[in-house]
Amino acid sequence: LNLARMNMILHNVGIGQQNFRNGNTLDDDWPTEEPTNFDMVLMNPPYSAKWSASAAFLDDSRFAAYGKLPPKSRADLAFLLHGYYHLRTDGAMAIVLPHGVLFRGGAEATIRQKLLENGAIDTVIGLPENLFFNTSIPTTIIILRKDRENRDVLFIDASKEFSKIRNQNLMNEEHIDKIIETYKKREFVDKLAYVAEFDEIIENDYNLNIPRYVDTFEEPEPIDVVQLSKDIQDIDQELEQQKA
């Protein structure tokens, strides 16, 4: 609890604005005696954590509309659906998750399809690897809304937007500002951003893997065959001279 309070203070959230509850978010949900719909939901849950996935949750209002539950071995989408349920109709949600939620099959694919059909998924942002101290894997920020009229999805590949500090990658203000501006403009940017219409997402079988939409391939530099041949000859001559 003290660590959570310190985190809030570091993010300029005063003591009077803090309201903590310690419990099992998925099993017990939010206390019913408190407000449960929020203007903004920010989540960074434990990645691929295990949870009960009890069949009883199919009657839980957080999960019932999706027909299936996230698997016991990966609660990623359970956290997402929990946060999304508690979002106000005009609010916005951002959650950090591993990339697997964008393309894994089974129950997760069913849930992902339902979210996309509802227009819930607004933006998918790919982050650099080795960004967090507790994991080296690349992660994604998924932004969700409830009041969208469209079902398109903005993809931003920010995996190269970082500075390397020793063994850790760091996103500074310049990188963050670039992502925010790209998000606001919501338009195609070569090697960086792409707006996929819903029909295209259907064609991709509701797979949201970022490389399917943002082409970051870089053409290799053309090889000067004549110069390469000359360089090889020069090396051969140098080797012969050393042998002599």
mmCIF file of C-alpha atoms in Angstrom:
data_model
loop_
_atom_site.group_PDB
_atom_site.id
_atom_site.type_symbol
_atom_site.label_atom_id
_atom_site.label_comp_id
_atom_site.label_asym_id
_atom_site.label_seq_id
_atom_site.Cartn_x
_atom_site.Cartn_y
_atom_site.Cartn_z
ATOM 1 C CA LEU A 1 0.000 0.000 0.000
ATOM 2 C CA ASN A 2 2.814 2.410 0.865
ATOM 3 C CA LEU A 3 4.470 1.691 -2.486
ATOM 4 C CA ALA A 4 1.194 2.492 -4.258
ATOM 5 C CA ARG A 5 0.867 5.762 -2.338
ATOM 6 C CA MET A 6 4.432 6.702 -3.252
ATOM 7 C CA ASN A 7 3.681 5.969 -6.900
ATOM 8 C CA MET A 8 0.648 8.268 -6.798
ATOM 9 C CA ILE A 9 2.629 11.069 -5.152
ATOM 10 C CA LEU A 10 5.354 10.768 -7.819
ATOM 11 C CA HIS A 11 2.597 11.225 -10.412
ATOM 12 C CA ASN A 12 1.295 14.365 -8.680
ATOM 13 C CA VAL A 13 -1.797 12.711 -7.205
ATOM 14 C CA GLY A 14 -2.343 14.186 -3.755
ATOM 15 C CA ILE A 15 -3.212 12.173 -0.657
ATOM 16 C CA GLY A 16 -6.741 13.547 -0.693
ATOM 17 C CA GLN A 17 -7.317 12.167 -4.181
ATOM 18 C CA GLN A 18 -6.064 8.685 -3.345
ATOM 19 C CA ASN A 19 -8.463 5.865 -2.599
ATOM 20 C CA PHE A 20 -6.894 2.401 -2.331
ATOM 21 C CA ARG A 21 -8.499 -0.994 -1.916
ATOM 22 C CA ASN A 22 -6.482 -4.161 -1.435
ATOM 23 C CA GLY A 23 -8.096 -7.301 -2.839
ATOM 24 C CA ASN A 24 -8.449 -9.703 -5.755
ATOM 25 C CA THR A 25 -9.603 -7.484 -8.604
ATOM 26 C CA LEU A 26 -10.898 -10.288 -10.798
ATOM 27 C CA ASP A 27 -12.501 -12.536 -8.192
ATOM 28 C CA ASP A 28 -14.127 -9.831 -6.067
ATOM 29 C CA ASP A 29 -14.590 -6.930 -8.516
ATOM 30 C CA TRP A 30 -14.920 -3.360 -7.248
ATOM 31 C CA PRO A 31 -16.671 -2.733 -3.899
ATOM 32 C CA THR A 32 -20.360 -2.271 -4.657
ATOM 33 C CA GLU A 33 -20.759 0.567 -2.152
ATOM 34 C CA GLU A 34 -18.374 2.782 -4.128
ATOM 35 C CA PRO A 35 -18.642 4.497 -7.548
ATOM 36 C CA THR A 36 -17.749 1.972 -10.207
ATOM 37 C CA ASN A 37 -17.720 3.950 -13.460
ATOM 38 C CA PHE A 38 -14.702 6.112 -14.174
ATOM 39 C CA ASP A 39 -13.792 8.879 -16.629
ATOM 40 C CA MET A 40 -10.404 7.272 -17.167
ATOM 41 C CA VAL A 41 -9.007 3.798 -16.547
ATOM 42 C CA LEU A 42 -5.245 3.189 -16.588
ATOM 43 C CA MET A 43 -3.992 -0.366 -16.086
ATOM 44 C CA ASN A 44 -0.639 -2.122 -16.034
ATOM 45 C CA PRO A 45 -1.627 -5.570 -14.726
ATOM 46 C CA PRO A 46 0.755 -8.514 -14.223
ATOM 47 C CA TYR A 47 1.405 -10.091 -17.614
ATOM 48 C CA SER A 48 -0.085 -13.518 -18.339
ATOM 49 C CA ALA A 49 -1.025 -14.079 -14.712
ATOM 50 C CA LYS A 50 -3.093 -17.110 -13.738
ATOM 51 C CA TRP A 51 -6.664 -16.743 -12.543
ATOM 52 C CA SER A 52 -9.531 -19.096 -11.657
ATOM 53 C CA ALA A 53 -11.557 -18.632 -14.894
ATOM 54 C CA SER A 54 -14.470 -20.265 -13.061
ATOM 55 C CA ALA A 55 -17.517 -20.938 -15.241
ATOM 56 C CA ALA A 56 -19.498 -18.812 -12.795
ATOM 57 C CA PHE A 57 -17.838 -15.753 -14.315
ATOM 58 C CA LEU A 58 -19.878 -16.321 -17.492
ATOM 59 C CA ASP A 59 -22.756 -14.780 -15.512
ATOM 60 C CA ASP A 60 -20.583 -11.927 -14.248
ATOM 61 C CA SER A 61 -21.638 -8.663 -15.918
ATOM 62 C CA ARG A 62 -17.981 -7.866 -16.680
ATOM 63 C CA PHE A 63 -17.554 -10.961 -18.861
ATOM 64 C CA ALA A 64 -21.032 -12.253 -19.799
ATOM 65 C CA ALA A 65 -21.350 -10.337 -23.079
ATOM 66 C CA TYR A 66 -18.296 -12.038 -24.610
ATOM 67 C CA GLY A 67 -19.462 -15.647 -24.397
ATOM 68 C CA LYS A 68 -16.089 -17.008 -23.302
ATOM 69 C CA LEU A 69 -13.579 -16.399 -20.547
ATOM 70 C CA PRO A 70 -9.856 -15.713 -20.940
ATOM 71 C CA PRO A 71 -7.855 -18.907 -20.247
ATOM 72 C CA LYS A 72 -6.734 -19.803 -16.734
ATOM 73 C CA SER A 73 -3.084 -19.445 -17.707
ATOM 74 C CA ARG A 74 -3.456 -15.907 -19.119
ATOM 75 C CA ALA A 75 -5.642 -13.359 -17.340
ATOM 76 C CA ASP A 76 -4.561 -10.492 -19.638
ATOM 77 C CA LEU A 77 -7.966 -10.009 -21.249
ATOM 78 C CA ALA A 78 -9.738 -10.612 -17.950
ATOM 79 C CA PHE A 79 -8.032 -7.505 -16.587
ATOM 80 C CA LEU A 80 -8.901 -5.636 -19.796
ATOM 81 C CA LEU A 81 -12.583 -6.579 -19.613
ATOM 82 C CA HIS A 82 -12.699 -5.697 -15.906
ATOM 83 C CA GLY A 83 -11.309 -2.220 -16.588
ATOM 84 C CA TYR A 84 -13.477 -1.690 -19.662
ATOM 85 C CA TYR A 85 -16.636 -2.614 -17.748
ATOM 86 C CA HIS A 86 -15.907 0.105 -15.183
ATOM 87 C CA LEU A 87 -15.296 2.781 -17.833
ATOM 88 C CA ARG A 88 -17.890 5.519 -18.300
ATOM 89 C CA THR A 89 -19.610 5.684 -21.672
ATOM 90 C CA ASP A 90 -17.690 8.842 -22.575
ATOM 91 C CA GLY A 91 -14.422 7.789 -20.913
ATOM 92 C CA ALA A 92 -11.118 6.442 -22.204
ATOM 93 C CA MET A 93 -9.061 3.460 -21.082
ATOM 94 C CA ALA A 94 -5.406 2.546 -21.645
ATOM 95 C CA ILE A 95 -3.907 -0.793 -20.652
ATOM 96 C CA VAL A 96 -0.377 -2.184 -21.066
ATOM 97 C CA LEU A 97 -0.277 -5.857 -22.066
ATOM 98 C CA PRO A 98 1.978 -8.372 -23.838
ATOM 99 C CA HIS A 99 1.634 -8.583 -27.630
ATOM 100 C CA GLY A 100 0.018 -12.011 -27.454
ATOM 101 C CA VAL A 101 -3.391 -10.481 -26.736
ATOM 102 C CA LEU A 102 -3.314 -9.020 -30.244
ATOM 103 C CA PHE A 103 -3.197 -12.337 -32.091
ATOM 104 C CA ARG A 104 -3.645 -15.378 -29.827
ATOM 105 C CA GLY A 105 -6.458 -17.761 -30.771
ATOM 106 C CA GLY A 106 -9.082 -19.672 -28.807
ATOM 107 C CA ALA A 107 -11.202 -17.788 -26.289
ATOM 108 C CA GLU A 108 -8.969 -14.722 -26.577
ATOM 109 C CA ALA A 109 -9.735 -14.507 -30.312
ATOM 110 C CA THR A 110 -13.479 -14.665 -29.582
ATOM 111 C CA ILE A 111 -13.216 -11.859 -27.023
ATOM 112 C CA ARG A 112 -11.020 -9.762 -29.312
ATOM 113 C CA GLN A 113 -13.528 -10.144 -32.161
ATOM 114 C CA LYS A 114 -16.414 -9.048 -29.955
ATOM 115 C CA LEU A 115 -14.490 -5.980 -28.778
ATOM 116 C CA LEU A 116 -13.691 -5.044 -32.371
ATOM 117 C CA GLU A 117 -17.276 -5.558 -33.522
ATOM 118 C CA ASN A 118 -18.371 -3.198 -30.750
ATOM 119 C CA GLY A 119 -15.807 -0.586 -31.825
ATOM 120 C CA ALA A 120 -14.213 -0.797 -28.388
ATOM 121 C CA ILE A 121 -10.587 -0.931 -29.527
ATOM 122 C CA ASP A 122 -9.559 2.558 -30.606
ATOM 123 C CA THR A 123 -5.759 2.320 -30.874
ATOM 124 C CA VAL A 124 -2.947 -0.228 -30.602
ATOM 125 C CA ILE A 125 0.545 1.098 -29.803
ATOM 126 C CA GLY A 126 3.602 -1.143 -29.969
ATOM 127 C CA LEU A 127 6.274 -0.217 -27.417
ATOM 128 C CA PRO A 128 10.010 -0.984 -27.463
ATOM 129 C CA GLU A 129 11.370 -4.113 -25.826
ATOM 130 C CA ASN A 130 13.364 -3.902 -22.599
ATOM 131 C CA LEU A 131 11.401 -0.833 -21.520
ATOM 132 C CA PHE A 132 10.320 -2.045 -18.081
ATOM 133 C CA PHE A 133 12.558 -3.260 -15.287
ATOM 134 C CA ASN A 134 10.448 -6.353 -14.567
ATOM 135 C CA THR A 135 10.462 -7.731 -18.123
ATOM 136 C CA SER A 136 12.449 -7.420 -21.346
ATOM 137 C CA ILE A 137 9.578 -8.351 -23.690
ATOM 138 C CA PRO A 138 8.011 -5.731 -25.973
ATOM 139 C CA THR A 139 4.558 -4.646 -24.811
ATOM 140 C CA THR A 140 1.559 -2.869 -26.275
ATOM 141 C CA ILE A 141 -0.747 -0.118 -25.092
ATOM 142 C CA ILE A 142 -4.363 -0.745 -26.066
ATOM 143 C CA ILE A 143 -6.686 2.263 -25.903
ATOM 144 C CA LEU A 144 -10.397 1.535 -25.592
ATOM 145 C CA ARG A 145 -13.558 3.648 -25.697
ATOM 146 C CA LYS A 146 -17.299 3.030 -25.464
ATOM 147 C CA ASP A 147 -18.732 5.971 -27.386
ATOM 148 C CA ARG A 148 -17.122 5.405 -30.800
ATOM 149 C CA GLU A 149 -19.188 5.596 -33.977
ATOM 150 C CA ASN A 150 -16.466 3.976 -36.115
ATOM 151 C CA ARG A 151 -14.831 0.564 -35.845
ATOM 152 C CA ASP A 152 -11.481 1.403 -37.381
ATOM 153 C CA VAL A 153 -8.264 0.910 -35.404
ATOM 154 C CA LEU A 154 -5.195 3.146 -35.331
ATOM 155 C CA PHE A 155 -1.927 1.204 -35.221
ATOM 156 C CA ILE A 156 1.256 2.922 -34.069
ATOM 157 C CA ASP A 157 4.566 1.058 -34.207
ATOM 158 C CA ALA A 158 6.668 2.894 -31.618
ATOM 159 C CA SER A 159 9.070 -0.013 -31.139
ATOM 160 C CA LYS A 160 11.986 2.084 -32.426
ATOM 161 C CA GLU A 161 11.111 5.177 -30.405
ATOM 162 C CA PHE A 162 13.632 4.935 -27.585
ATOM 163 C CA SER A 163 17.104 5.840 -26.373
ATOM 164 C CA LYS A 164 19.363 3.100 -25.068
ATOM 165 C CA ILE A 165 20.694 3.717 -21.563
ATOM 166 C CA ARG A 166 23.136 0.927 -20.701
ATOM 167 C CA ASN A 167 21.048 -2.248 -20.706
ATOM 168 C CA GLN A 168 17.696 -0.461 -20.497
ATOM 169 C CA ASN A 169 15.666 1.271 -23.191
ATOM 170 C CA LEU A 170 14.144 4.637 -22.325
ATOM 171 C CA MET A 171 11.367 6.644 -23.960
ATOM 172 C CA ASN A 172 12.074 10.331 -23.363
ATOM 173 C CA GLU A 173 9.709 13.275 -23.837
ATOM 174 C CA GLU A 174 10.579 13.559 -27.535
ATOM 175 C CA HIS A 175 9.502 9.959 -28.186
ATOM 176 C CA ILE A 176 6.351 10.314 -26.076
ATOM 177 C CA ASP A 177 5.355 13.583 -27.767
ATOM 178 C CA LYS A 178 5.778 11.948 -31.168
ATOM 179 C CA ILE A 179 3.433 9.128 -30.201
ATOM 180 C CA ILE A 180 0.861 11.531 -28.742
ATOM 181 C CA GLU A 181 0.875 13.711 -31.865
ATOM 182 C CA THR A 182 0.521 10.629 -34.067
ATOM 183 C CA TYR A 183 -2.390 9.461 -31.934
ATOM 184 C CA LYS A 184 -4.123 12.845 -32.171
ATOM 185 C CA LYS A 185 -3.734 13.139 -35.947
ATOM 186 C CA ARG A 186 -4.960 9.567 -36.549
ATOM 187 C CA GLU A 187 -3.591 9.282 -40.058
ATOM 188 C CA PHE A 188 -1.122 7.243 -42.073
ATOM 189 C CA VAL A 189 2.558 7.877 -41.371
ATOM 190 C CA ASP A 190 5.071 5.806 -43.316
ATOM 191 C CA LYS A 191 6.852 3.221 -41.113
ATOM 192 C CA LEU A 192 4.980 4.498 -38.056
ATOM 193 C CA ALA A 193 1.175 4.594 -38.191
ATOM 194 C CA TYR A 194 -1.763 3.136 -40.083
ATOM 195 C CA VAL A 195 -5.541 3.403 -39.727
ATOM 196 C CA ALA A 196 -7.146 0.056 -40.531
ATOM 197 C CA GLU A 197 -10.793 0.078 -41.543
ATOM 198 C CA PHE A 198 -13.024 -2.585 -40.032
ATOM 199 C CA ASP A 199 -13.294 -4.505 -43.327
ATOM 200 C CA GLU A 200 -9.516 -4.879 -43.403
ATOM 201 C CA ILE A 201 -9.513 -6.152 -39.832
ATOM 202 C CA ILE A 202 -12.121 -8.749 -40.815
ATOM 203 C CA GLU A 203 -9.913 -9.802 -43.760
ATOM 204 C CA ASN A 204 -7.121 -10.354 -41.237
ATOM 205 C CA ASP A 205 -9.449 -12.574 -39.180
ATOM 206 C CA TYR A 206 -9.498 -10.007 -36.334
ATOM 207 C CA ASN A 207 -5.757 -10.402 -35.879
ATOM 208 C CA LEU A 208 -4.256 -7.153 -34.543
ATOM 209 C CA ASN A 209 -0.581 -8.057 -34.856
ATOM 210 C CA ILE A 210 0.993 -4.688 -35.617
ATOM 211 C CA PRO A 211 3.307 -5.782 -38.513
ATOM 212 C CA ARG A 212 0.182 -6.783 -40.457
ATOM 213 C CA TYR A 213 -0.749 -3.111 -40.670
ATOM 214 C CA VAL A 214 2.401 -1.006 -40.214
ATOM 215 C CA ASP A 215 5.128 -1.868 -42.719
ATOM 216 C CA THR A 216 8.488 -1.063 -41.140
ATOM 217 C CA PHE A 217 10.583 -2.965 -43.680
ATOM 218 C CA GLU A 218 13.676 -1.051 -44.712
ATOM 219 C CA GLU A 219 15.163 -1.663 -48.156
ATOM 220 C CA PRO A 220 18.810 -2.736 -47.869
ATOM 221 C CA GLU A 221 21.441 -0.492 -49.380
ATOM 222 C CA PRO A 222 22.183 -1.522 -52.996
ATOM 223 C CA ILE A 223 25.451 -3.429 -53.423
ATOM 224 C CA ASP A 224 28.018 -2.083 -55.857
ATOM 225 C CA VAL A 225 29.056 -5.387 -57.415
ATOM 226 C CA VAL A 226 31.965 -3.831 -59.335
ATOM 227 C CA GLN A 227 33.379 -2.188 -56.212
ATOM 228 C CA LEU A 228 32.838 -5.376 -54.209
ATOM 229 C CA SER A 229 34.786 -7.394 -56.789
ATOM 230 C CA LYS A 230 37.634 -4.860 -56.685
ATOM 231 C CA ASP A 231 37.696 -4.969 -52.871
ATOM 232 C CA ILE A 232 37.961 -8.773 -52.958
ATOM 233 C CA GLN A 233 40.832 -8.606 -55.427
ATOM 234 C CA ASP A 234 42.647 -6.077 -53.248
ATOM 235 C CA ILE A 235 42.232 -8.327 -50.206
ATOM 236 C CA ASP A 236 43.495 -11.337 -52.142
ATOM 237 C CA GLN A 237 46.555 -9.396 -53.253
ATOM 238 C CA GLU A 238 47.239 -8.249 -49.702
ATOM 239 C CA LEU A 239 47.022 -11.839 -48.449
ATOM 240 C CA GLU A 240 49.400 -13.033 -51.132
ATOM 241 C CA GLN A 241 51.901 -10.320 -50.175
ATOM 242 C CA GLN A 242 51.699 -11.337 -46.509
ATOM 243 C CA LYS A 243 52.350 -14.984 -47.410
ATOM 244 C CA ALA A 244 55.434 -13.954 -49.424
#
